Amino acid sequence: MPNDIPGGRALRSISRRQLLGYAGTTTTGLVGLALTGCGGDDSASNSTGSPAPGSTPAGSSTTLPGGTSIAGDLAWKQPAVIASVNGVLETRLTIEGKLVPSGNKERWAITVNGTSPGPTLLLRPGDTLRIACENKLPHSTNLHTHGLRVSPEGNADNPFIEIKAGETFDYEMKLPADHPSGMFWYHPHLHHHVAEQLFAGMFGAIVVEDALDELPEIATSTERLLLLHDTRDAATESGVTSATMMDLNEGREGPLLLVNGVAGQKLAAAPGTLERWRLLNASTSRFYRLKLDGHQLHVIARDGGRLAAPEAVDELTLVPGERAEVLVQPSKEGAFALRMLPISRGAMSAASEATLLTMSVSGSAAPAATLPAKLATLPSASSLKVTGSREVSLEMQMGGGPPRFLVSGKAFDANRIDTRVKLGTIEDWTVRNIGTMDHPFHLHIWPFLVLERSGGGPLPAGWKDVVNVPAGGFVKLRIPFEQIGGKSVYHCHILDHEDQGMMATIEAT
Ligand code: C2O
Ligand code: CU
Ligand code: CU
């Protein structure tokens, strides 16, 4: 029974769209289109299964208000939503390898409740999340809730759990009442198999709502999830998951670029409205340098942390695991590409340029929608009293045989505790990258502030849980180990590196 839990809410955009008739337009065709293919297209149908990403027939041509005709499928596709009810989200997530739609063909993917990405879990601070994770893969797996501030112990966000083929595991995690809002995500974390399982599509978003969502500018915006992922278009498991030596060493990248599991999506927007996009880099290794033609991106959150005020940028880079929430102000008609620009992460295969999606704006020009002036109150790093410091190194050791992937000189061993911290203390960590390839550093459970980064440039504001450590460089982080104790991990989020040992354990007591 994958969908036996009544969901009380849909993502805000969708209920808003229904309330407002899609940003005020009365053109029923557009309303219908806007709703078709939106997973969880109304709050009552959350629980009954929604169209899978990619399930709407493509290739049609649509006339938008204003008379512009745009070829292609304008139905925005994003995963179904499962929302908490009365403080509890209880659901079954079934993990299964199967064929999913890919253009006019099919490709093999690891799905969650039949789709890749799987359903979005919609939570509020203080909620309890119960997931019966049913493993229908012929291999072991497990689930990690990346960025959630919950216990890493027992049957909560414990990366050391193994769910064997055919077994079901009951996870339960409790979000603290002051849990930050934002976008988090779930993905497998079984050591040695994370890269291939995520690459095959096993992941989904977790959204935690809060008062920021009620700010008038934000409450009337059109909220969308943009889950970025790359994979291979192949009809068999091995066609998708087999990896060469170079894939393993550099971190595998796939030629198929997907947003919410679909290639080449189009998004319909109206001038004068505000678009709110929650972006996630769910790729195994790929770095995204993003640019939207003709528009600035106004960043309002990074990872699990709100910013003090919107920050206007021309480009936005997301390394694996990173999230950002941005506002976009369409004001005139046109087709605008969200581009992935070339970026070097030190790997041989430098990413080339591609279009990830197209925003089709139609309707008469209108002044840009107002941005919220003030968002969250940010903690100042100097107000956090530091009690100790630590050095960590990330290293790909070459020479004689296959490279070794190490943290502070050691390959991962789940049975060893590498770092012991005292609960209630605040530490400064210097994370060094000894090598010629970038490594995105990720710490579970305890978010940090970025104090310094080699190479200069602006530092990311707000609470982060992933930060890129440039080749040969370093980052300096301030990490409060508060509230939550237990044993967890930190690692490189190029998951081929993590799977080969670039991960370490940490215990807070
Ligand atoms: Cu997103 Cu330990 O990972
Ligand atoms: Cu994580
Ligand atoms: Cu790495």
GROMACS .gro file of N, CA, C and O in nm, residues 384-479:
model
  384
  384LEU      N    1   2.892   3.312   1.824
  384LEU     CA    2   2.905   3.171   1.862
  384LEU      C    3   3.040   3.151   1.931
  384LEU      O    4   3.144   3.176   1.871
  385LYS      N    5   3.037   3.108   2.056
  385LYS     CA    6   3.160   3.096   2.134
  385LYS      C    7   3.232   2.964   2.102
  385LYS      O    8   3.183   2.857   2.134
  386VAL      N    9   3.345   2.978   2.038
  386VAL     CA   10   3.418   2.859   1.991
  386VAL      C   11   3.493   2.793   2.107
  386VAL      O   12   3.559   2.861   2.185
  387THR      N   13   3.480   2.661   2.115
  387THR     CA   14   3.544   2.590   2.225
  387THR      C   15   3.661   2.504   2.180
  387THR      O   16   3.734   2.450   2.263
  388GLY      N   17   3.679   2.489   2.051
  388GLY     CA   18   3.792   2.406   2.005
  388GLY      C   19   3.805   2.413   1.855
  388GLY      O   20   3.718   2.467   1.786
  389SER      N   21   3.917   2.360   1.805
  389SER     CA   22   3.934   2.360   1.660
  389SER      C   23   3.993   2.228   1.615
  389SER      O   24   4.046   2.151   1.695
  390ARG      N   25   3.983   2.201   1.488
  390ARG     CA   26   4.018   2.072   1.434
  390ARG      C   27   4.061   2.087   1.288
  390ARG      O   28   4.016   2.179   1.221
  391GLU      N   29   4.147   2.000   1.242
  391GLU     CA   30   4.189   1.998   1.101
  391GLU      C   31   4.143   1.868   1.039
  391GLU      O   32   4.157   1.761   1.099
  392VAL      N   33   4.089   1.877   0.921
  392VAL     CA   34   4.046   1.757   0.848
  392VAL      C   35   4.105   1.768   0.708
  392VAL      O   36   4.108   1.876   0.650
  393SER      N   37   4.153   1.657   0.652
  393SER     CA   38   4.200   1.664   0.514
  393SER      C   39   4.126   1.564   0.427
  393SER      O   40   4.085   1.458   0.472
  394LEU      N   41   4.106   1.604   0.302
  394LEU     CA   42   4.045   1.517   0.202
  394LEU      C   43   4.153   1.488   0.099
  394LEU      O   44   4.218   1.581   0.050
  395GLU      N   45   4.172   1.362   0.068
  395GLU     CA   46   4.287   1.328  -0.015
  395GLU      C   47   4.257   1.212  -0.108
  395GLU      O   48   4.199   1.112  -0.069
  396MET      N   49   4.297   1.230  -0.235
  396MET     CA   50   4.294   1.120  -0.331
  396MET      C   51   4.440   1.086  -0.352
  396MET      O   52   4.514   1.161  -0.415
  397GLN      N   53   4.482   0.972  -0.295
  397GLN     CA   54   4.624   0.938  -0.294
  397GLN      C   55   4.658   0.853  -0.416
  397GLN      O   56   4.601   0.746  -0.434
  398MET      N   57   4.747   0.905  -0.500
  398MET     CA   58   4.781   0.838  -0.626
  398MET      C   59   4.914   0.766  -0.610
  398MET      O   60   4.989   0.788  -0.517
  399GLY      N   61   4.940   0.682  -0.709
  399GLY     CA   62   5.072   0.618  -0.715
  399GLY      C   63   5.065   0.473  -0.672
  399GLY      O   64   5.023   0.443  -0.561
  400GLY      N   65   5.105   0.381  -0.760
  400GLY     CA   66   5.110   0.239  -0.727
  400GLY      C   67   4.971   0.183  -0.704
  400GLY      O   68   4.920   0.192  -0.593
  401GLY      N   69   4.909   0.129  -0.806
  401GLY     CA   70   4.775   0.070  -0.791
  401GLY      C   71   4.667   0.174  -0.799
  401GLY      O   72   4.694   0.290  -0.828
  402PRO      N   73   4.543   0.135  -0.770
  402PRO     CA   74   4.432   0.229  -0.780
  402PRO      C   75   4.444   0.339  -0.675
  402PRO      O   76   4.503   0.317  -0.569
  403PRO      N   77   4.392   0.458  -0.704
  403PRO     CA   78   4.401   0.566  -0.607
  403PRO      C   79   4.327   0.530  -0.478
  403PRO      O   80   4.233   0.450  -0.480
  404ARG      N   81   4.372   0.588  -0.367
  404ARG     CA   82   4.303   0.567  -0.238
  404ARG      C   83   4.234   0.696  -0.199
  404ARG      O   84   4.289   0.804  -0.215
  405PHE      N   85   4.113   0.683  -0.149
  405PHE     CA   86   4.032   0.800  -0.113
  405PHE      C   87   4.026   0.809   0.039
  405PHE      O   88   3.970   0.721   0.104
  406LEU      N   89   4.084   0.916   0.094
  406LEU     CA   90   4.109   0.922   0.237
  406LEU      C   91   4.056   1.049   0.301
  406LEU      O   92   4.051   1.155   0.239
  407VAL      N   93   4.017   1.037   0.427
  407VAL     CA   94   3.989   1.154   0.511
  407VAL      C   95   4.092   1.151   0.622
  407VAL      O   96   4.103   1.051   0.694
  408SER      N   97   4.169   1.260   0.633
  408SER     CA   98   4.275   1.270   0.735
  408SER      C   99   4.362   1.144   0.736
  408SER      O  100   4.392   1.088   0.842
  409GLY      N  101   4.395   1.096   0.617
  409GLY     CA  102   4.490   0.985   0.603
  409GLY      C  103   4.429   0.846   0.612
  409GLY      O  104   4.502   0.747   0.600
  410LYS      N  105   4.300   0.835   0.637
  410LYS     CA  106   4.241   0.701   0.653
  410LYS      C  107   4.122   0.681   0.560
  410LYS      O  108   4.045   0.774   0.536
  411ALA      N  109   4.107   0.556   0.514
  411ALA     CA  110   3.987   0.520   0.439
  411ALA      C  111   3.876   0.485   0.538
  411ALA      O  112   3.904   0.444   0.651
  412PHE      N  113   3.751   0.498   0.496
  412PHE     CA  114   3.635   0.481   0.584
  412PHE      C  115   3.633   0.344   0.651
  412PHE      O  116   3.655   0.241   0.589
  413ASP      N  117   3.603   0.345   0.780
  413ASP     CA  118   3.579   0.221   0.854
  413ASP      C  119   3.464   0.252   0.951
  413ASP      O  120   3.480   0.331   1.044
  414ALA      N  121   3.350   0.188   0.926
  414ALA     CA  122   3.230   0.217   1.006
  414ALA      C  123   3.249   0.181   1.153
  414ALA      O  124   3.180   0.234   1.239
  415ASN      N  125   3.345   0.094   1.180
  415ASN     CA  126   3.364   0.047   1.318
  415ASN      C  127   3.463   0.130   1.398
  415ASN      O  128   3.494   0.098   1.512
  416ARG      N  129   3.517   0.233   1.333
  416ARG     CA  130   3.614   0.317   1.402
  416ARG      C  131   3.547   0.452   1.427
  416ARG      O  132   3.468   0.497   1.344
  417ILE      N  133   3.576   0.515   1.539
  417ILE     CA  134   3.527   0.652   1.558
  417ILE      C  135   3.643   0.747   1.536
  417ILE      O  136   3.743   0.744   1.606
  418ASP      N  137   3.630   0.828   1.430
  418ASP     CA  138   3.741   0.915   1.391
  418ASP      C  139   3.742   1.045   1.468
  418ASP      O  140   3.847   1.100   1.496
  419THR      N  141   3.623   1.096   1.497
  419THR     CA  142   3.614   1.228   1.559
  419THR      C  143   3.515   1.222   1.674
  419THR      O  144   3.402   1.181   1.654
  420ARG      N  145   3.561   1.261   1.794
  420ARG     CA  146   3.470   1.267   1.907
  420ARG      C  147   3.451   1.412   1.945
  420ARG      O  148   3.549   1.485   1.967
  421VAL      N  149   3.326   1.456   1.953
  421VAL     CA  150   3.299   1.594   1.995
  421VAL      C  151   3.206   1.591   2.116
  421VAL      O  152   3.131   1.496   2.135
  422LYS      N  153   3.216   1.699   2.194
  422LYS     CA  154   3.134   1.706   2.313
  422LYS      C  155   3.007   1.783   2.279
  422LYS      O  156   3.012   1.893   2.222
  423LEU      N  157   2.894   1.722   2.311
  423LEU     CA  158   2.765   1.784   2.284
  423LEU      C  159   2.757   1.919   2.355
  423LEU      O  160   2.795   1.930   2.471
  424GLY      N  161   2.711   2.021   2.284
  424GLY     CA  162   2.700   2.153   2.343
  424GLY      C  163   2.819   2.242   2.314
  424GLY      O  164   2.820   2.359   2.352
  425THR      N  165   2.920   2.190   2.243
  425THR     CA  166   3.036   2.273   2.212
  425THR      C  167   3.029   2.325   2.069
  425THR      O  168   2.949   2.277   1.989
  426ILE      N  169   3.111   2.424   2.041
  426ILE     CA  170   3.116   2.483   1.907
  426ILE      C  171   3.261   2.474   1.858
  426ILE      O  172   3.352   2.523   1.926
  427GLU      N  173   3.282   2.412   1.743
  427GLU     CA  174   3.419   2.393   1.694
  427GLU      C  175   3.440   2.465   1.561
  427GLU      O  176   3.348   2.480   1.481
  428ASP      N  177   3.564   2.506   1.539
  428ASP     CA  178   3.606   2.556   1.408
  428ASP      C  179   3.685   2.446   1.339
  428ASP      O  180   3.781   2.394   1.396
  429TRP      N  181   3.643   2.410   1.220
  429TRP     CA  182   3.713   2.307   1.144
  429TRP      C  183   3.778   2.370   1.021
  429TRP      O  184   3.715   2.448   0.949
  430THR      N  185   3.902   2.334   0.997
  430THR     CA  186   3.968   2.369   0.871
  430THR      C  187   3.973   2.241   0.788
  430THR      O  188   4.032   2.143   0.830
  431VAL      N  189   3.904   2.244   0.676
  431VAL     CA  190   3.900   2.126   0.589
  431VAL      C  191   3.988   2.155   0.469
  431VAL      O  192   3.963   2.249   0.394
  432ARG      N  193   4.094   2.074   0.454
  432ARG     CA  194   4.189   2.095   0.345
  432ARG      C  195   4.172   1.990   0.237
  432ARG      O  196   4.149   1.873   0.266
  433ASN      N  197   4.188   2.034   0.115
  433ASN     CA  198   4.184   1.945   0.000
  433ASN      C  199   4.326   1.927  -0.052
  433ASN      O  200   4.387   2.020  -0.103
  434ILE      N  201   4.379   1.805  -0.033
  434ILE     CA  202   4.514   1.777  -0.080
  434ILE      C  203   4.499   1.712  -0.216
  434ILE      O  204   4.480   1.592  -0.225
  435GLY      N  205   4.501   1.790  -0.321
  435GLY     CA  206   4.486   1.725  -0.452
  435GLY      C  207   4.445   1.822  -0.560
  435GLY      O  208   4.439   1.943  -0.538
  436THR      N  209   4.414   1.766  -0.675
  436THR     CA  210   4.392   1.847  -0.795
  436THR      C  211   4.247   1.844  -0.841
  436THR      O  212   4.213   1.897  -0.946
  437MET      N  213   4.160   1.779  -0.762
  437MET     CA  214   4.018   1.775  -0.797
  437MET      C  215   3.941   1.834  -0.679
  437MET      O  216   3.978   1.814  -0.563
  438ASP      N  217   3.832   1.908  -0.707
  438ASP     CA  218   3.750   1.963  -0.600
  438ASP      C  219   3.680   1.850  -0.524
  438ASP      O  220   3.643   1.748  -0.583
  439HIS      N  221   3.657   1.872  -0.394
  439HIS     CA  222   3.578   1.777  -0.315
  439HIS      C  223   3.473   1.854  -0.235
  439HIS      O  224   3.508   1.932  -0.147
  440PRO      N  225   3.343   1.831  -0.262
  440PRO     CA  226   3.239   1.894  -0.180
  440PRO      C  227   3.227   1.824  -0.044
  440PRO      O  228   3.197   1.705  -0.038
  441PHE      N  229   3.253   1.900   0.062
  441PHE     CA  230   3.251   1.844   0.199
  441PHE      C  231   3.109   1.850   0.254
  441PHE      O  232   3.043   1.953   0.248
  442HIS      N  233   3.064   1.741   0.313
  442HIS     CA  234   2.930   1.734   0.374
  442HIS      C  235   2.938   1.672   0.512
  442HIS      O  236   3.002   1.570   0.530
  443LEU      N  237   2.872   1.737   0.609
  443LEU     CA  238   2.860   1.684   0.744
  443LEU      C  239   2.711   1.658   0.772
  443LEU      O  240   2.627   1.746   0.749
  444HIS      N  241   2.679   1.540   0.818
  444HIS     CA  242   2.541   1.508   0.855
  444HIS      C  243   2.501   1.584   0.984
  444HIS      O  244   2.587   1.618   1.063
  445ILE      N  245   2.373   1.601   1.006
  445ILE     CA  246   2.310   1.640   1.133
  445ILE      C  247   2.341   1.781   1.182
  445ILE      O  248   2.251   1.851   1.227
  446TRP      N  249   2.469   1.824   1.176
  446TRP     CA  250   2.508   1.950   1.240
  446TRP      C  251   2.549   2.052   1.133
  446TRP      O  252   2.663   2.047   1.083
  447PRO      N  253   2.462   2.146   1.095
  447PRO     CA  254   2.498   2.246   0.994
  447PRO      C  255   2.604   2.343   1.045
  447PRO      O  256   2.627   2.354   1.165
  448PHE      N  257   2.668   2.413   0.952
  448PHE     CA  258   2.781   2.500   0.986
  448PHE      C  259   2.772   2.634   0.914
  448PHE      O  260   2.696   2.649   0.818
  449LEU      N  261   2.851   2.728   0.962
  449LEU     CA  262   2.871   2.855   0.891
  449LEU      C  263   3.007   2.850   0.823
  449LEU      O  264   3.102   2.795   0.878
  450VAL      N  265   3.016   2.905   0.703
  450VAL     CA  266   3.144   2.908   0.632
  450VAL      C  267   3.214   3.039   0.666
  450VAL      O  268   3.162   3.147   0.640
  451LEU      N  269   3.332   3.029   0.728
  451LEU     CA  270   3.404   3.148   0.775
  451LEU      C  271   3.506   3.199   0.675
  451LEU      O  272   3.536   3.318   0.670
  452GLU      N  273   3.560   3.107   0.598
  452GLU     CA  274   3.671   3.144   0.510
  452GLU      C  275   3.684   3.039   0.403
  452GLU      O  276   3.655   2.921   0.427
  453ARG      N  277   3.727   3.081   0.285
  453ARG     CA  278   3.749   2.985   0.178
  453ARG      C  279   3.870   3.030   0.097
  453ARG      O  280   3.879   3.148   0.062
  454SER      N  281   3.960   2.939   0.065
  454SER     CA  282   4.077   2.976  -0.013
  454SER      C  283   4.032   3.023  -0.150
  454SER      O  284   3.931   2.977  -0.202
  455GLY      N  285   4.107   3.113  -0.207
  455GLY     CA  286   4.073   3.162  -0.340
  455GLY      C  287   3.986   3.286  -0.336
  455GLY      O  288   3.964   3.350  -0.437
  456GLY      N  289   3.935   3.321  -0.218
  456GLY     CA  290   3.857   3.444  -0.203
  456GLY      C  291   3.718   3.432  -0.262
  456GLY      O  292   3.665   3.323  -0.276
  457GLY      N  293   3.659   3.545  -0.296
  457GLY     CA  294   3.522   3.546  -0.346
  457GLY      C  295   3.424   3.550  -0.230
  457GLY      O  296   3.462   3.526  -0.115
  458PRO      N  297   3.297   3.581  -0.260
  458PRO     CA  298   3.199   3.592  -0.152
  458PRO      C  299   3.175   3.458  -0.083
  458PRO      O  300   3.175   3.353  -0.148
  459LEU      N  301   3.155   3.461   0.047
  459LEU     CA  302   3.126   3.339   0.122
  459LEU      C  303   2.976   3.315   0.121
  459LEU      O  304   2.899   3.410   0.126
  460PRO      N  305   2.934   3.190   0.116
  460PRO     CA  306   2.790   3.164   0.125
  460PRO      C  307   2.739   3.197   0.265
  460PRO      O  308   2.795   3.152   0.364
  461ALA      N  309   2.634   3.280   0.272
  461ALA     CA  310   2.576   3.317   0.401
  461ALA      C  311   2.480   3.209   0.448
  461ALA      O  312   2.432   3.129   0.370
  462GLY      N  313   2.452   3.208   0.577
  462GLY     CA  314   2.351   3.117   0.632
  462GLY      C  315   2.405   2.979   0.663
  462GLY      O  316   2.521   2.948   0.636
  463TRP      N  317   2.318   2.896   0.718
  463TRP     CA  318   2.357   2.761   0.759
  463TRP      C  319   2.371   2.671   0.638
  463TRP      O  320   2.281   2.662   0.556
  464LYS      N  321   2.486   2.604   0.631
  464LYS     CA  322   2.516   2.516   0.519
  464LYS      C  323   2.540   2.375   0.569
  464LYS      O  324   2.578   2.355   0.685
  465ASP      N  325   2.520   2.277   0.480
  465ASP     CA  326   2.563   2.142   0.515
  465ASP      C  327   2.653   2.080   0.408
  465ASP      O  328   2.706   1.971   0.427
  466VAL      N  329   2.669   2.149   0.295
  466VAL     CA  330   2.766   2.107   0.193
  466VAL      C  331   2.845   2.232   0.154
  466VAL      O  332   2.786   2.338   0.137
  467VAL      N  333   2.975   2.216   0.138
  467VAL     CA  334   3.054   2.328   0.087
  467VAL      C  335   3.168   2.271   0.003
  467VAL      O  336   3.227   2.169   0.038
  468ASN      N  337   3.193   2.335  -0.111
  468ASN     CA  338   3.300   2.285  -0.196
  468ASN      C  339   3.435   2.323  -0.140
  468ASN      O  340   3.456   2.437  -0.099
  469VAL      N  341   3.527   2.227  -0.135
  469VAL     CA  342   3.664   2.254  -0.096
  469VAL      C  343   3.747   2.248  -0.222
  469VAL      O  344   3.767   2.141  -0.279
  470PRO      N  345   3.793   2.364  -0.272
  470PRO     CA  346   3.860   2.366  -0.402
  470PRO      C  347   3.991   2.288  -0.400
  470PRO      O  348   4.056   2.276  -0.296
  471ALA      N  349   4.026   2.234  -0.517
  471ALA     CA  350   4.151   2.159  -0.533
  471ALA      C  351   4.267   2.238  -0.473
  471ALA      O  352   4.284   2.356  -0.502
  472GLY      N  353   4.343   2.175  -0.388
  472GLY     CA  354   4.460   2.239  -0.328
  472GLY      C  355   4.427   2.348  -0.228
  472GLY      O  356   4.518   2.414  -0.177
  473GLY      N  357   4.300   2.367  -0.196
  473GLY     CA  358   4.261   2.478  -0.109
  473GLY      C  359   4.201   2.431   0.022
  473GLY      O  360   4.219   2.317   0.064
  474PHE      N  361   4.130   2.523   0.088
  474PHE     CA  362   4.071   2.489   0.218
  474PHE      C  363   3.942   2.568   0.241
  474PHE      O  364   3.917   2.668   0.173
  475VAL      N  365   3.862   2.523   0.337
  475VAL     CA  366   3.752   2.603   0.390
  475VAL      C  367   3.764   2.600   0.541
  475VAL      O  368   3.817   2.505   0.599
  476LYS      N  369   3.714   2.706   0.604
  476LYS     CA  370   3.711   2.710   0.749
  476LYS      C  371   3.564   2.722   0.791
  476LYS      O  372   3.493   2.810   0.743
  477LEU      N  373   3.521   2.632   0.881
  477LEU     CA  374   3.380   2.621   0.917
  477LEU      C  375   3.361   2.639   1.067
  477LEU      O  376   3.448   2.599   1.145
  478ARG      N  377   3.249   2.696   1.107
  478ARG     CA  378   3.213   2.703   1.250
  478ARG      C  379   3.092   2.612   1.271
  478ARG      O  380   2.988   2.633   1.208
  479ILE      N  381   3.109   2.511   1.356
  479ILE     CA  382   3.007   2.406   1.369
  479ILE      C  383   2.958   2.392   1.514
  479ILE      O  384   3.033   2.344   1.599
   0.00000   0.00000   0.00000
